[in-house]
Coordinates of C-alpha atoms and ligand atoms in Angstrom, one line a residue:
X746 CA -0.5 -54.7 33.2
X747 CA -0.6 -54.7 37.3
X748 CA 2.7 -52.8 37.9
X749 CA 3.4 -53.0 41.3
X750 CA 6.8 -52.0 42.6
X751 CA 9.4 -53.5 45.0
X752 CA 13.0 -53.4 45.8
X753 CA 15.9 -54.0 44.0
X754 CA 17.0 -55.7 46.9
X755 CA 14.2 -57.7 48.1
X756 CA 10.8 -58.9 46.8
X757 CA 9.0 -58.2 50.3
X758 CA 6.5 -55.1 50.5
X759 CA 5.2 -54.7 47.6
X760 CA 4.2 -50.8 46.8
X761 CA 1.9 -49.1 44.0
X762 CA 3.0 -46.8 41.8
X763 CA 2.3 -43.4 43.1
X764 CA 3.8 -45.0 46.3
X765 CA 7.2 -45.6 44.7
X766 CA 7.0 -42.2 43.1
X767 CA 6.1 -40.3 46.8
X768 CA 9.0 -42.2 48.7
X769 CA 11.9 -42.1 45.7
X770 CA 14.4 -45.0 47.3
X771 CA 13.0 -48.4 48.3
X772 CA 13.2 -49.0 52.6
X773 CA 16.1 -51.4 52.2
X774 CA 18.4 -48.5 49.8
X775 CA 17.3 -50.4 46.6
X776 CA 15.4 -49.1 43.8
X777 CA 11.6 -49.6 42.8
X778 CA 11.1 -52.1 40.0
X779 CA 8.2 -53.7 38.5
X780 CA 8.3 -57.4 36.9
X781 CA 5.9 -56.3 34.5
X782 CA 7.8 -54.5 31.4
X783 CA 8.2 -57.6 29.4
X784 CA 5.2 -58.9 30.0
X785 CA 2.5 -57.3 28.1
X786 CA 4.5 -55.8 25.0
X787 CA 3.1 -52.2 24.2
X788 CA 0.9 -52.7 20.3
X789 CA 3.8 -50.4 18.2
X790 CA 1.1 -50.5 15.2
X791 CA -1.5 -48.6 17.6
X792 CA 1.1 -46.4 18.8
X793 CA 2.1 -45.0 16.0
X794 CA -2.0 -44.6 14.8
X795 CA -2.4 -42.6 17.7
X796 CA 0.9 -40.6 17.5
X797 CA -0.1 -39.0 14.0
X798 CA -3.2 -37.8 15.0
X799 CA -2.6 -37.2 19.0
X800 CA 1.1 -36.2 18.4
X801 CA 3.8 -36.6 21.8
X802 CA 0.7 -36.7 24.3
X803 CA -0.6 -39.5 22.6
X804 CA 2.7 -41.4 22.8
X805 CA 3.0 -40.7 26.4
X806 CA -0.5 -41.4 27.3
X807 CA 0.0 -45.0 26.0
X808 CA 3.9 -45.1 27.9
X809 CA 2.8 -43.7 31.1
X810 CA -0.5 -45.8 31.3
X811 CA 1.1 -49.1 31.1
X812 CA 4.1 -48.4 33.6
X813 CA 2.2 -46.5 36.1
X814 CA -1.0 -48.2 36.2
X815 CA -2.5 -47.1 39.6
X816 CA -3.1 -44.1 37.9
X817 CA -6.4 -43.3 36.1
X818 CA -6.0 -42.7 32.3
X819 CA -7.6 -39.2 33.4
X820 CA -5.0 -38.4 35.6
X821 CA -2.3 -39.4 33.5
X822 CA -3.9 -37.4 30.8
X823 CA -4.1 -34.5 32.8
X824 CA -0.4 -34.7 33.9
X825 CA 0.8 -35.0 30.5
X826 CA -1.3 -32.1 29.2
X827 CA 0.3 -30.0 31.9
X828 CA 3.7 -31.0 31.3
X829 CA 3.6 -31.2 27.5
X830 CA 1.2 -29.1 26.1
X831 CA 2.9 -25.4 24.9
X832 CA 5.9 -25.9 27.2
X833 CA 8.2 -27.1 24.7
X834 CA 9.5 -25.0 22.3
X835 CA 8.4 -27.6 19.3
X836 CA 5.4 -29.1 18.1
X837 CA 7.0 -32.6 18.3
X838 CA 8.3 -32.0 22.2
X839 CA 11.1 -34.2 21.0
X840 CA 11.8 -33.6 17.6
X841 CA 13.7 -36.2 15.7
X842 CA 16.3 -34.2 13.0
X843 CA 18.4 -35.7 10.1
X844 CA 22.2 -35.2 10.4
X845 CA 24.4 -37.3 8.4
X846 CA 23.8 -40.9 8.2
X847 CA 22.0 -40.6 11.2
X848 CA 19.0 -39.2 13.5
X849 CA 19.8 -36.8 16.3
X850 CA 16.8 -36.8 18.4
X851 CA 16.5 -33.3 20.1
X852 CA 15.1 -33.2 24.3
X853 CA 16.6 -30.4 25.3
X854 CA 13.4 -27.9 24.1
X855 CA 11.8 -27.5 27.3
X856 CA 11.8 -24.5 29.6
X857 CA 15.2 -24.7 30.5
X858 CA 17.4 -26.1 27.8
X859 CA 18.3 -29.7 29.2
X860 CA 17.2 -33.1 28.7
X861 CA 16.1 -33.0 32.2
X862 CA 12.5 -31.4 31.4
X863 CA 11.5 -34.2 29.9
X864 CA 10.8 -35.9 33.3
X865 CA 10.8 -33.0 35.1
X866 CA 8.0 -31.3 34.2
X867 CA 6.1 -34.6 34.8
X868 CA 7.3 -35.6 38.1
X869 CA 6.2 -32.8 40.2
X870 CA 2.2 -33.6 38.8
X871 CA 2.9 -37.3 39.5
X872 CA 3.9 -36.8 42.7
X873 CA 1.4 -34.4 43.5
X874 CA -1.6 -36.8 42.6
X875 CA -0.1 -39.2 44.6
X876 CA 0.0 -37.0 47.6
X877 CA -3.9 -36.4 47.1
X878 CA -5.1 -38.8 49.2
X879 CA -2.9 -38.3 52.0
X880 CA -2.7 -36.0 54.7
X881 CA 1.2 -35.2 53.7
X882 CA 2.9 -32.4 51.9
X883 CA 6.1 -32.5 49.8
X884 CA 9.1 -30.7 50.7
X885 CA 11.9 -31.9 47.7
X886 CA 15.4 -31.2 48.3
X887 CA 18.1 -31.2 45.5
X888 CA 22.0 -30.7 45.3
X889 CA 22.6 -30.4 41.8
X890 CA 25.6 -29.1 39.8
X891 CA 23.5 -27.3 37.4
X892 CA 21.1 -29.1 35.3
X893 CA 19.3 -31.0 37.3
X894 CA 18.5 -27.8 39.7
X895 CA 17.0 -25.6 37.3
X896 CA 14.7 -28.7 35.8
X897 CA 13.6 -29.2 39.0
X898 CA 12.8 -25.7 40.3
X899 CA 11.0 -25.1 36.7
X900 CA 8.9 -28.3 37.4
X901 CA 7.9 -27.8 40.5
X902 CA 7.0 -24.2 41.2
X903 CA 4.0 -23.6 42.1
X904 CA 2.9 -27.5 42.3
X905 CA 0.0 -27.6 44.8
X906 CA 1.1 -29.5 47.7
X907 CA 4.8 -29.7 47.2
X908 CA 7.7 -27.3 47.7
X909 CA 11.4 -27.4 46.5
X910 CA 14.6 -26.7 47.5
X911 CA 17.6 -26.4 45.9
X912 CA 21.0 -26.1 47.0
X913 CA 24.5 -25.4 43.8
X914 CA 27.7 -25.0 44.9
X915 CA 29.1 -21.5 45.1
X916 CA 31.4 -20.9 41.9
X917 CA 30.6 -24.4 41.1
X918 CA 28.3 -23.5 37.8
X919 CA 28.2 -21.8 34.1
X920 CA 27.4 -17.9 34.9
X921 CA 24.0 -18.5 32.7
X922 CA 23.4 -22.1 34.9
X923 CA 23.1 -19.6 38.3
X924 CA 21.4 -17.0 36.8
X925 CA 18.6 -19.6 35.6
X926 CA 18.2 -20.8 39.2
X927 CA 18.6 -17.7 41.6
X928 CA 16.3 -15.5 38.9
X929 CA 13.6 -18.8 39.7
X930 CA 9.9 -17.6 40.0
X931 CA 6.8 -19.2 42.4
X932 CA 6.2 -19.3 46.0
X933 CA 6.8 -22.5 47.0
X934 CA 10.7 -22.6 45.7
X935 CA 14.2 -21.7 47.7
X936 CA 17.3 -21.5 46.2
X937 CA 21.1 -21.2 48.1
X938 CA 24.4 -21.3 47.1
X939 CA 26.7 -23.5 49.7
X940 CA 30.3 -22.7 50.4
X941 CA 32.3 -25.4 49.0
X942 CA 31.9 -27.7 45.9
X943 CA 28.8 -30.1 45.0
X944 CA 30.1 -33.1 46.6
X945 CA 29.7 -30.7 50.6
X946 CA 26.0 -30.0 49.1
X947 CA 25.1 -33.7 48.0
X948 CA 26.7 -34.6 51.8
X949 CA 24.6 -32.4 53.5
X950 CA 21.5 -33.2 51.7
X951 CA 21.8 -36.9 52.7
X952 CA 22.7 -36.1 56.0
X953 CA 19.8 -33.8 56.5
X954 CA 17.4 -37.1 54.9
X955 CA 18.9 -38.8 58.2
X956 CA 18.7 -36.0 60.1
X957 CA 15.5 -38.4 62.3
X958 CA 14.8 -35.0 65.2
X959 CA 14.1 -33.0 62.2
X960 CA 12.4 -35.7 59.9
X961 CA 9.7 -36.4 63.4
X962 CA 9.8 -32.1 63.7
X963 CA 8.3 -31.9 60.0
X964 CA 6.4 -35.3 60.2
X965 CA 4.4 -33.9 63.3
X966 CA 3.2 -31.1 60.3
X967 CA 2.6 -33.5 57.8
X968 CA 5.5 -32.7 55.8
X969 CA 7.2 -35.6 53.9
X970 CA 10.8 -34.7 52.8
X971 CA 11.4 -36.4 48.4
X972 CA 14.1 -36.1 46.4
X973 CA 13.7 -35.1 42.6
X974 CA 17.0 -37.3 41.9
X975 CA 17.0 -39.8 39.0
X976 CA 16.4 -42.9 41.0
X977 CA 12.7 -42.3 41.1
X978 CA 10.7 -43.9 38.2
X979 CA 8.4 -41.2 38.4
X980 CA 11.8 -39.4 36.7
X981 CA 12.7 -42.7 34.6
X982 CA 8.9 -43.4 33.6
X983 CA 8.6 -39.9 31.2
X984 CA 11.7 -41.0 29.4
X985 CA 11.0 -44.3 28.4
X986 CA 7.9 -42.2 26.4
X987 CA 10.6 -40.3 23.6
X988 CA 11.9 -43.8 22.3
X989 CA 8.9 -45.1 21.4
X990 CA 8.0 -41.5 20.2
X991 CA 11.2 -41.4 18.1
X992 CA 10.2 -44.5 16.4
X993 CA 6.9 -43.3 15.7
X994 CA 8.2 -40.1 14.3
X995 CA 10.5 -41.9 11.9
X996 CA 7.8 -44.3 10.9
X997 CA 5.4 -41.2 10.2
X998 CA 8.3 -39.9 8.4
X999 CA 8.8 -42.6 6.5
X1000 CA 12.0 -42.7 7.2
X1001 CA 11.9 -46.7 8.7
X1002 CA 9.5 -49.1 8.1
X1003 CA 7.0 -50.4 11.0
X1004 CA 9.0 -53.2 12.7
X1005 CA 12.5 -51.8 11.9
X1006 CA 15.3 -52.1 14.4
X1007 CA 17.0 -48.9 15.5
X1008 CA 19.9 -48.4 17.5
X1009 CA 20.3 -45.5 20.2
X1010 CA 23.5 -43.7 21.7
X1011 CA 23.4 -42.1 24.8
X1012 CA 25.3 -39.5 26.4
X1013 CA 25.4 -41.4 30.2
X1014 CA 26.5 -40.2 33.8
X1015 CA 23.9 -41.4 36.1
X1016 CA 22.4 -44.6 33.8
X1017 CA 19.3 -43.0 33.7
X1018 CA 18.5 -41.7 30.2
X1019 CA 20.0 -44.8 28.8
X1020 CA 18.1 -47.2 31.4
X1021 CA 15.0 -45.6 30.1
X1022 CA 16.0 -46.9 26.5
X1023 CA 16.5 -50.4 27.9
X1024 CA 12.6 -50.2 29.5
X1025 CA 11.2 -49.3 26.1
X1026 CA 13.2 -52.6 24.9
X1027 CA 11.7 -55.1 27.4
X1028 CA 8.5 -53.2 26.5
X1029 CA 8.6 -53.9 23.1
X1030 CA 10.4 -51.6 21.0
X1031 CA 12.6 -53.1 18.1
X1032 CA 16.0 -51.9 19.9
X1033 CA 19.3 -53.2 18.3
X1034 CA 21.7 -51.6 20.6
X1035 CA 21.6 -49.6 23.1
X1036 CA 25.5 -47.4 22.9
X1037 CA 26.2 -46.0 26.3
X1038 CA 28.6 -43.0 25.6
X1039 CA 30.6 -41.7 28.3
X1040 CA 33.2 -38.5 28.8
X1041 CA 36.9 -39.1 30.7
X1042 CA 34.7 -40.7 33.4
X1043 CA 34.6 -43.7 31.9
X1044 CA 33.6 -46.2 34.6
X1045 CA 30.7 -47.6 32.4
X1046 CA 32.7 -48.3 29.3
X1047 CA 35.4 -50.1 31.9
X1048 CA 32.2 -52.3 33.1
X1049 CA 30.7 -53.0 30.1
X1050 CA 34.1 -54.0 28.5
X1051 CA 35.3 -56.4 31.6
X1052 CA 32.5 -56.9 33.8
X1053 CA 34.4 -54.8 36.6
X1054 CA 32.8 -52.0 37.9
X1055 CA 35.3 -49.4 40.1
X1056 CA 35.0 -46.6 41.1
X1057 CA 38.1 -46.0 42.8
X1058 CA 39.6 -44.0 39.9
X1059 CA 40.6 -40.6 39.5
X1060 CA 37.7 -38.1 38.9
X1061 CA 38.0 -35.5 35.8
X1062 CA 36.5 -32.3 35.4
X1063 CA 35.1 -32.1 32.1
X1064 CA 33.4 -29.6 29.6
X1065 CA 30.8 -32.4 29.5
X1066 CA 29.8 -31.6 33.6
X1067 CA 26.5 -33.4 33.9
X1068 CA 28.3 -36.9 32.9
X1069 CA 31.1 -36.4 35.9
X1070 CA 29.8 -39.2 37.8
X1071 CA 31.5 -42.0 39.6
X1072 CA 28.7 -44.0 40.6
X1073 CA 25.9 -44.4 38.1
X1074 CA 23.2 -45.4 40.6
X1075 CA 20.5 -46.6 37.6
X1076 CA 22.7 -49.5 36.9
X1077 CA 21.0 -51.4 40.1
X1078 CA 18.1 -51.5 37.5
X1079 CA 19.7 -53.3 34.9
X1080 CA 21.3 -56.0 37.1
X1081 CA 18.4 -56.7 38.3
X1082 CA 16.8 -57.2 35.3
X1083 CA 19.5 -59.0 33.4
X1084 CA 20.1 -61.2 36.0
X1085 CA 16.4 -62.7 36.0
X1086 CA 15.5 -60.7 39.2
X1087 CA 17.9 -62.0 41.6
X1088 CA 17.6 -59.7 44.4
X1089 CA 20.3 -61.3 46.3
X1090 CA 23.1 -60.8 43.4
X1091 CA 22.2 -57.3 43.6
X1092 CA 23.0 -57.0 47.2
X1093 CA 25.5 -58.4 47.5
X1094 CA 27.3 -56.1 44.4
X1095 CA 25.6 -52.7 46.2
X1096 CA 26.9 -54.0 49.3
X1097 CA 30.8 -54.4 47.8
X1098 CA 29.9 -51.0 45.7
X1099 CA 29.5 -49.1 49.7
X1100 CA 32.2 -50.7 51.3
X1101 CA 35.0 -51.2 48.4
X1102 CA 34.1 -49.2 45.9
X1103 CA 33.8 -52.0 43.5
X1104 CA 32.0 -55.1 42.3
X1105 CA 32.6 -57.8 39.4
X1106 CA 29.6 -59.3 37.8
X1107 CA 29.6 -63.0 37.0
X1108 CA 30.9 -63.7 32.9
X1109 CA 27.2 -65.1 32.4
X1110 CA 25.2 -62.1 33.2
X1111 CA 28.2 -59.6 31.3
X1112 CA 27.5 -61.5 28.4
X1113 CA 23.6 -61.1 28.6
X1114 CA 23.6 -57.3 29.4
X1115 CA 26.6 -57.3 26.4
X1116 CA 23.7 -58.2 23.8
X1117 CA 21.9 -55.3 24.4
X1118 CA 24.5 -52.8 25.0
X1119 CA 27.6 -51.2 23.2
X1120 CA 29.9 -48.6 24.5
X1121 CA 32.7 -46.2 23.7
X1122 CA 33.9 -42.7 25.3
X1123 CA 35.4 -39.4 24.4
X1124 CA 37.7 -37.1 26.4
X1125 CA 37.2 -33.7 25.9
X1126 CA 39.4 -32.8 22.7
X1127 CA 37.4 -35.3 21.0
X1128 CA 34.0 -33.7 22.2
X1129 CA 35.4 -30.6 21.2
X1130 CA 36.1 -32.1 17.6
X1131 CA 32.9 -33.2 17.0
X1132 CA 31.1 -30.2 18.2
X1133 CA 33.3 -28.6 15.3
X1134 CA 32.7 -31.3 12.5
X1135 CA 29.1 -31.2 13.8
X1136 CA 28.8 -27.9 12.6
X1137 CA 31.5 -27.5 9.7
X1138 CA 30.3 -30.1 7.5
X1139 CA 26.5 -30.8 9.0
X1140 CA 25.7 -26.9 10.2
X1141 CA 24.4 -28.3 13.3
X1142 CA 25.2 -26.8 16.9
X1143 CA 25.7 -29.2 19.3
X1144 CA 26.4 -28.9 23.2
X1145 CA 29.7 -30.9 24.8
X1146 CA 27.2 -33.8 26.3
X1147 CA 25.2 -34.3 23.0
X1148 CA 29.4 -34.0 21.1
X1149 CA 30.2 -36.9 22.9
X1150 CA 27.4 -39.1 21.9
X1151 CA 28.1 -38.4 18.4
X1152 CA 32.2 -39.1 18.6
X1153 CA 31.0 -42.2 20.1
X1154 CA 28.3 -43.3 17.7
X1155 CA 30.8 -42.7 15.0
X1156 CA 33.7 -45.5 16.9
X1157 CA 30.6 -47.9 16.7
X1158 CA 29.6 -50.2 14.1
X1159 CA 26.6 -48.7 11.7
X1160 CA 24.6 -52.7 10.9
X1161 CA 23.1 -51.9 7.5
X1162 CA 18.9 -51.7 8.0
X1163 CA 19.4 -50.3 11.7
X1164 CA 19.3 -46.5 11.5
X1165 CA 20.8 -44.9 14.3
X1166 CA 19.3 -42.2 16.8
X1167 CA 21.9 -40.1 18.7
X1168 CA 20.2 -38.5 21.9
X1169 CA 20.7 -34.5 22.3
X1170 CA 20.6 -33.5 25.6
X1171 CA 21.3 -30.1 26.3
X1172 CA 21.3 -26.7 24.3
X1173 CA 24.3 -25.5 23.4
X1174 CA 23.4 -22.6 24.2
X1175 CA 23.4 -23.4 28.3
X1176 CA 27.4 -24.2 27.6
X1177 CA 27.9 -21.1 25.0
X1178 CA 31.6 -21.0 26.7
X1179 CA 33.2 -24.1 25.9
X1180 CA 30.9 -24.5 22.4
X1181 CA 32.8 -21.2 21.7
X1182 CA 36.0 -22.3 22.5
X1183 CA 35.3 -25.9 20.5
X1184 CA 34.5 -23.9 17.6
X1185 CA 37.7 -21.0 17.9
X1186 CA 35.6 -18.2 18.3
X1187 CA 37.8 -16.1 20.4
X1188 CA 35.0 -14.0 23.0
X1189 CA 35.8 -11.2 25.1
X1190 CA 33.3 -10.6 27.6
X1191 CA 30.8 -13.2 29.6
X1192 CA 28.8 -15.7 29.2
X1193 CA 26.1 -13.8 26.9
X1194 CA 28.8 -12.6 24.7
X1195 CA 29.5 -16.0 23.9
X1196 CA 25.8 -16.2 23.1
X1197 CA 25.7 -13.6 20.8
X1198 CA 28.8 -15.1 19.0
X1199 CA 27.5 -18.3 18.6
X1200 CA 24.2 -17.0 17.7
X1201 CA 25.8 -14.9 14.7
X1202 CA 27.6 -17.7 13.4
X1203 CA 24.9 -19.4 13.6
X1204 CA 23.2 -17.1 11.3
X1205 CA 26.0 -16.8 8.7
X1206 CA 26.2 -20.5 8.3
X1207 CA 22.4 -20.8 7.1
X1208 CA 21.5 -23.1 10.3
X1209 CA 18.6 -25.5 10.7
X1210 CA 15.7 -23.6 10.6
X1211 CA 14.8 -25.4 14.5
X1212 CA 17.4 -23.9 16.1
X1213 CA 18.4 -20.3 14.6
X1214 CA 19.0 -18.4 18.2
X1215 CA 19.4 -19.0 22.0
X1216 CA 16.1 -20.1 23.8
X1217 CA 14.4 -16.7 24.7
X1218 CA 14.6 -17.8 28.6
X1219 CA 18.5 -18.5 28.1
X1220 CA 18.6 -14.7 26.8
X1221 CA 16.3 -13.4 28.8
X1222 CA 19.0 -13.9 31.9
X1223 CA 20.5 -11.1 31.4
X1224 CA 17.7 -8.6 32.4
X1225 CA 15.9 -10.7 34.7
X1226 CA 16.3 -10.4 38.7
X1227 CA 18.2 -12.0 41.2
X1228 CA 15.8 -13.2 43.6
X1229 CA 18.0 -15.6 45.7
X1230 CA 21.3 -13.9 47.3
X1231 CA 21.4 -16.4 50.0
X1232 CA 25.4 -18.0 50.8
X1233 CA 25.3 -20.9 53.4
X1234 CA 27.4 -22.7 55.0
X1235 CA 27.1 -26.8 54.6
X1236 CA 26.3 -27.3 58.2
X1237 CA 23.6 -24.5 57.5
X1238 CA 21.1 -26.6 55.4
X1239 CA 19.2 -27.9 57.6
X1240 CA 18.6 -25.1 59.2
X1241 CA 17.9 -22.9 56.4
X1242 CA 15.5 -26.2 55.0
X1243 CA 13.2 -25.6 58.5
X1244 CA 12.9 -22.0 58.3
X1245 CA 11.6 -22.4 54.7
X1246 CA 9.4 -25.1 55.0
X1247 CA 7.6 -22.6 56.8
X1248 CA 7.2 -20.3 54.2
X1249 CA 6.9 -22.5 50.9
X1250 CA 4.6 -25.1 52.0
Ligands
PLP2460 C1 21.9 -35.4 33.3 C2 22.5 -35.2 32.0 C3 23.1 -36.3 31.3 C4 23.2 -37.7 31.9 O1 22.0 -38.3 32.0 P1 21.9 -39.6 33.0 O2 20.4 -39.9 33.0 O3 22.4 -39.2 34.3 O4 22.7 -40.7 32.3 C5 23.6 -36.0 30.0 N1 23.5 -34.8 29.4 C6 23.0 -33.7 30.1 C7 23.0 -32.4 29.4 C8 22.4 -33.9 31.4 O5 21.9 -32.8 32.0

């Protein structure tokens, strides 16, 4: 296929891939797509061949190739050799494991415990192959509230070409979340803690993308400020890959037979992961529903229930802090596509998003996006209930995001001949706290404490051989060196992001 990308928004300008990738956001504030996924459906028979003897690489040789096609299959091999290859901490990147009556399929073994490798240790080589051939170097900025900063910061240190900073909210992270980020190795990374919480970081990083004096000050140097932020399909491309690789390890298994359906549940706060699903559908893979899961935050179950998406709602803090999101900026994607590519529709329901906070999609299109997706939520206590029945009666260890997935999963409908694949997307061993708490382990001490206490009864249960102890990095915290101090304030940033340029790039 000849995937070129456009807006969201509009069909005019027409960009390649590794274009999409270098810019992130479309001109007009809409999201790259291509009107290619359903058009040339990925061979599942030839998938699976190469899978058994090529393993995850092989699987994302054959994803990557067809969705970002301006790439040689040389690059692309390269860049998944590099993100892939030893850097997981299983043989399968993304294992698939039995639990129940269904299949809990593991992404959270890469360097730093979250889901978030996945398409984080490949977007950094996408983007700096695209970069090649221009003058320009890459200066990515990131607010995060933990997860995402740590992916990034792993991915991108030491990328020739490209540097990365990263800005977390003082107090506003898990003691083990900080220590991952301000103990970062490489050169070409920064890291700061900003006074106030993440939305005063996420502000400041948008205003410094606006900031045009100090855009034309970096320009003149060639120095092209990204984002690493889920909108980009270099980000969204890597994760349509461990579908189709699920399906292929449950078909080597012999656990499905080639053509079966399956179903998938997501944990969802930005639409991303789940959007990712719904690509690997369009490009051919036997999906029977697609179960968006969401925490208190339940804005997407609202939508998909009534067609009415609002954001004007309280917002919850919950032990499930990478799905507190209000606005789930993938969704853009899927109205596009369900609504045969009408670029105006989409507008005009981004447009009511900015200035009302809400937007109501016509009955028609509900009903369309309603045959591919379920839904269902869980507050907290019910997370908490299912990290404990998770481990009583299955002996496995699941983190609050990957909790509420499986609460979910359990409120929706099993169809007979459609086995089910929950999505696991953090360790719990990056939220030892509240998987402590969920389980009644009373803890005195910090964060590592909890560790050890999880890790012993871990140990006394007889647990899953994949996943006996914390992740050596997650340990390894507690004797490794702070090498970021720095406290800022917001209206700091952009200072602190000129000074560095200087020195990373
Ligand atoms: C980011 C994240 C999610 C949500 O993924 P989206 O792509 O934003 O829907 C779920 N769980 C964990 C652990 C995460 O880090």
């Amino acid at each position: 296929m000849t995937a070129t990308y456009h807006s969201t928004r509009s069909r005019e300008g027409t960009v390649s891939a590794k274009r999409a990738i270098l810019e992130g956001l479309a001109g007009d504030g809409g999201l790259y797509v291509t009107d290619e996924l359903n058009k040339h459906p990925l061979n599942l028979e030839a998938l699976v061949e190469a899978r058994r003897s090529g393993g995850y690489l092989a699987t994302a040789q054959m994803v990557l190739e067809a969705l970002l096609d301006d790439y040689s299959p040389d690059e692309i091999g390269a860049c998944v050799r590099e993100a892939y290859q030893d850097t997981f901490a299983s043989p399968e990147v993304t294992p698939v494991v039995g639990v129940g009556n269904s299949w809990i399929l593991e992404l959270f073994r890469g360097p730093t415990s979250a889901f978030k490798d996945v398409a984080l240790q490949m977007l950094p080589r996408l983007m700096s192959r695209a970069a090649e051939n221009t003058h320009e170097r890459i200066l990515v900025l990131t607010a995060t509230s933990g997860d995402t900063g740590k992916a990034a910061l792993d991915g991108f240190a030491d990328v020739k070409g490209v540097g990365i900073c990263v800005f977390y909210p003082e107090g506003g992270t898990s003691q083990i979340q900080r220590l991952q980020m301000v103990t970062q190795k490489g050169r070409n990374v920064a890291v700061a803690a900003v006074r106030g919480n993440f939305d005063d970081a996420q502000s400041a990083v948008k205003r410094i993308f606006g900031d045009v004096p100090l855009r034309k000050r970096l320009t003149s140097r060639d120095i092209l400020l990204s984002s690493a932020n889920s909108i980009n399909i270099g980000r969204l491309a890597p994760q349509v890959v461990y579908y189709f690789d699920a399906y292929a390890q449950l078909v080597i298994q012999g656990a499905i037979q080639p053509g079966d359906q399956l179903d998938f549940c997501v944990p969802t706060g930005n639409f991303g992961d789940v959007l990712a699903g719904y690509y690997a559908q369009r490009m051919g893979l036997k999906v029977h529903k697609l179960i968006v899961a969401s925490n208190a935050n339940k804005v997407l179950t609202e939508f998909l229930t009534t067609g009415v998406y609002d954001r004007n709602r309280p917002f919850f803090r919950t032990i499930s802090p990478s799905m507190d999101i209000l606005v789930s900026s993938n969704l853009e994607r899927l109205l596009y596509y369900e609504s045969g590519g009408d670029c105006e529709l989409v507008r005009f329901c981004m447009d009511a998003l900015g200035a009302e906070g809400r937007y109501e999609v016509p009955p028609a299109l509900l009903e369309r996006i309603r045959k591919s997706f379920a839904c269902g939520s869980a507050h907290d206590d019910q997370a908490r209930t299912a990290i404990r029945t998770l481990f009583e009666e299955h002996n496995y260890l699941a983190d609050p995001h990957t909790a509420v997935a499986w609460h979910v999963s359990e409120q929706v409908e099993h169809q007979d001949g459609v086995a089910r694949v929950v999505l696991a997307t953090a360790s719990p061993y990056k939220f030892c706290r509240d998987v402590c708490e969920a389980l009644e382990l009373k803890v005195a001490g910090d964060d590592f404490a909890c560790m050890r206490a999880l890790e012993a009864a871990q140990a006394k249960t007889g647990a899953p051989a994949s996943a006996p102890k914390a992740p050596k990095a997650l340990a390894a915290l507690e004797n490794t060196p702070v090498r970021f101090n720095e406290v800022l304030e917001a209206s700091d940033m952009a200072a602190y992001v000129e000074r560095k340029s200087g020195e990373i790039l």
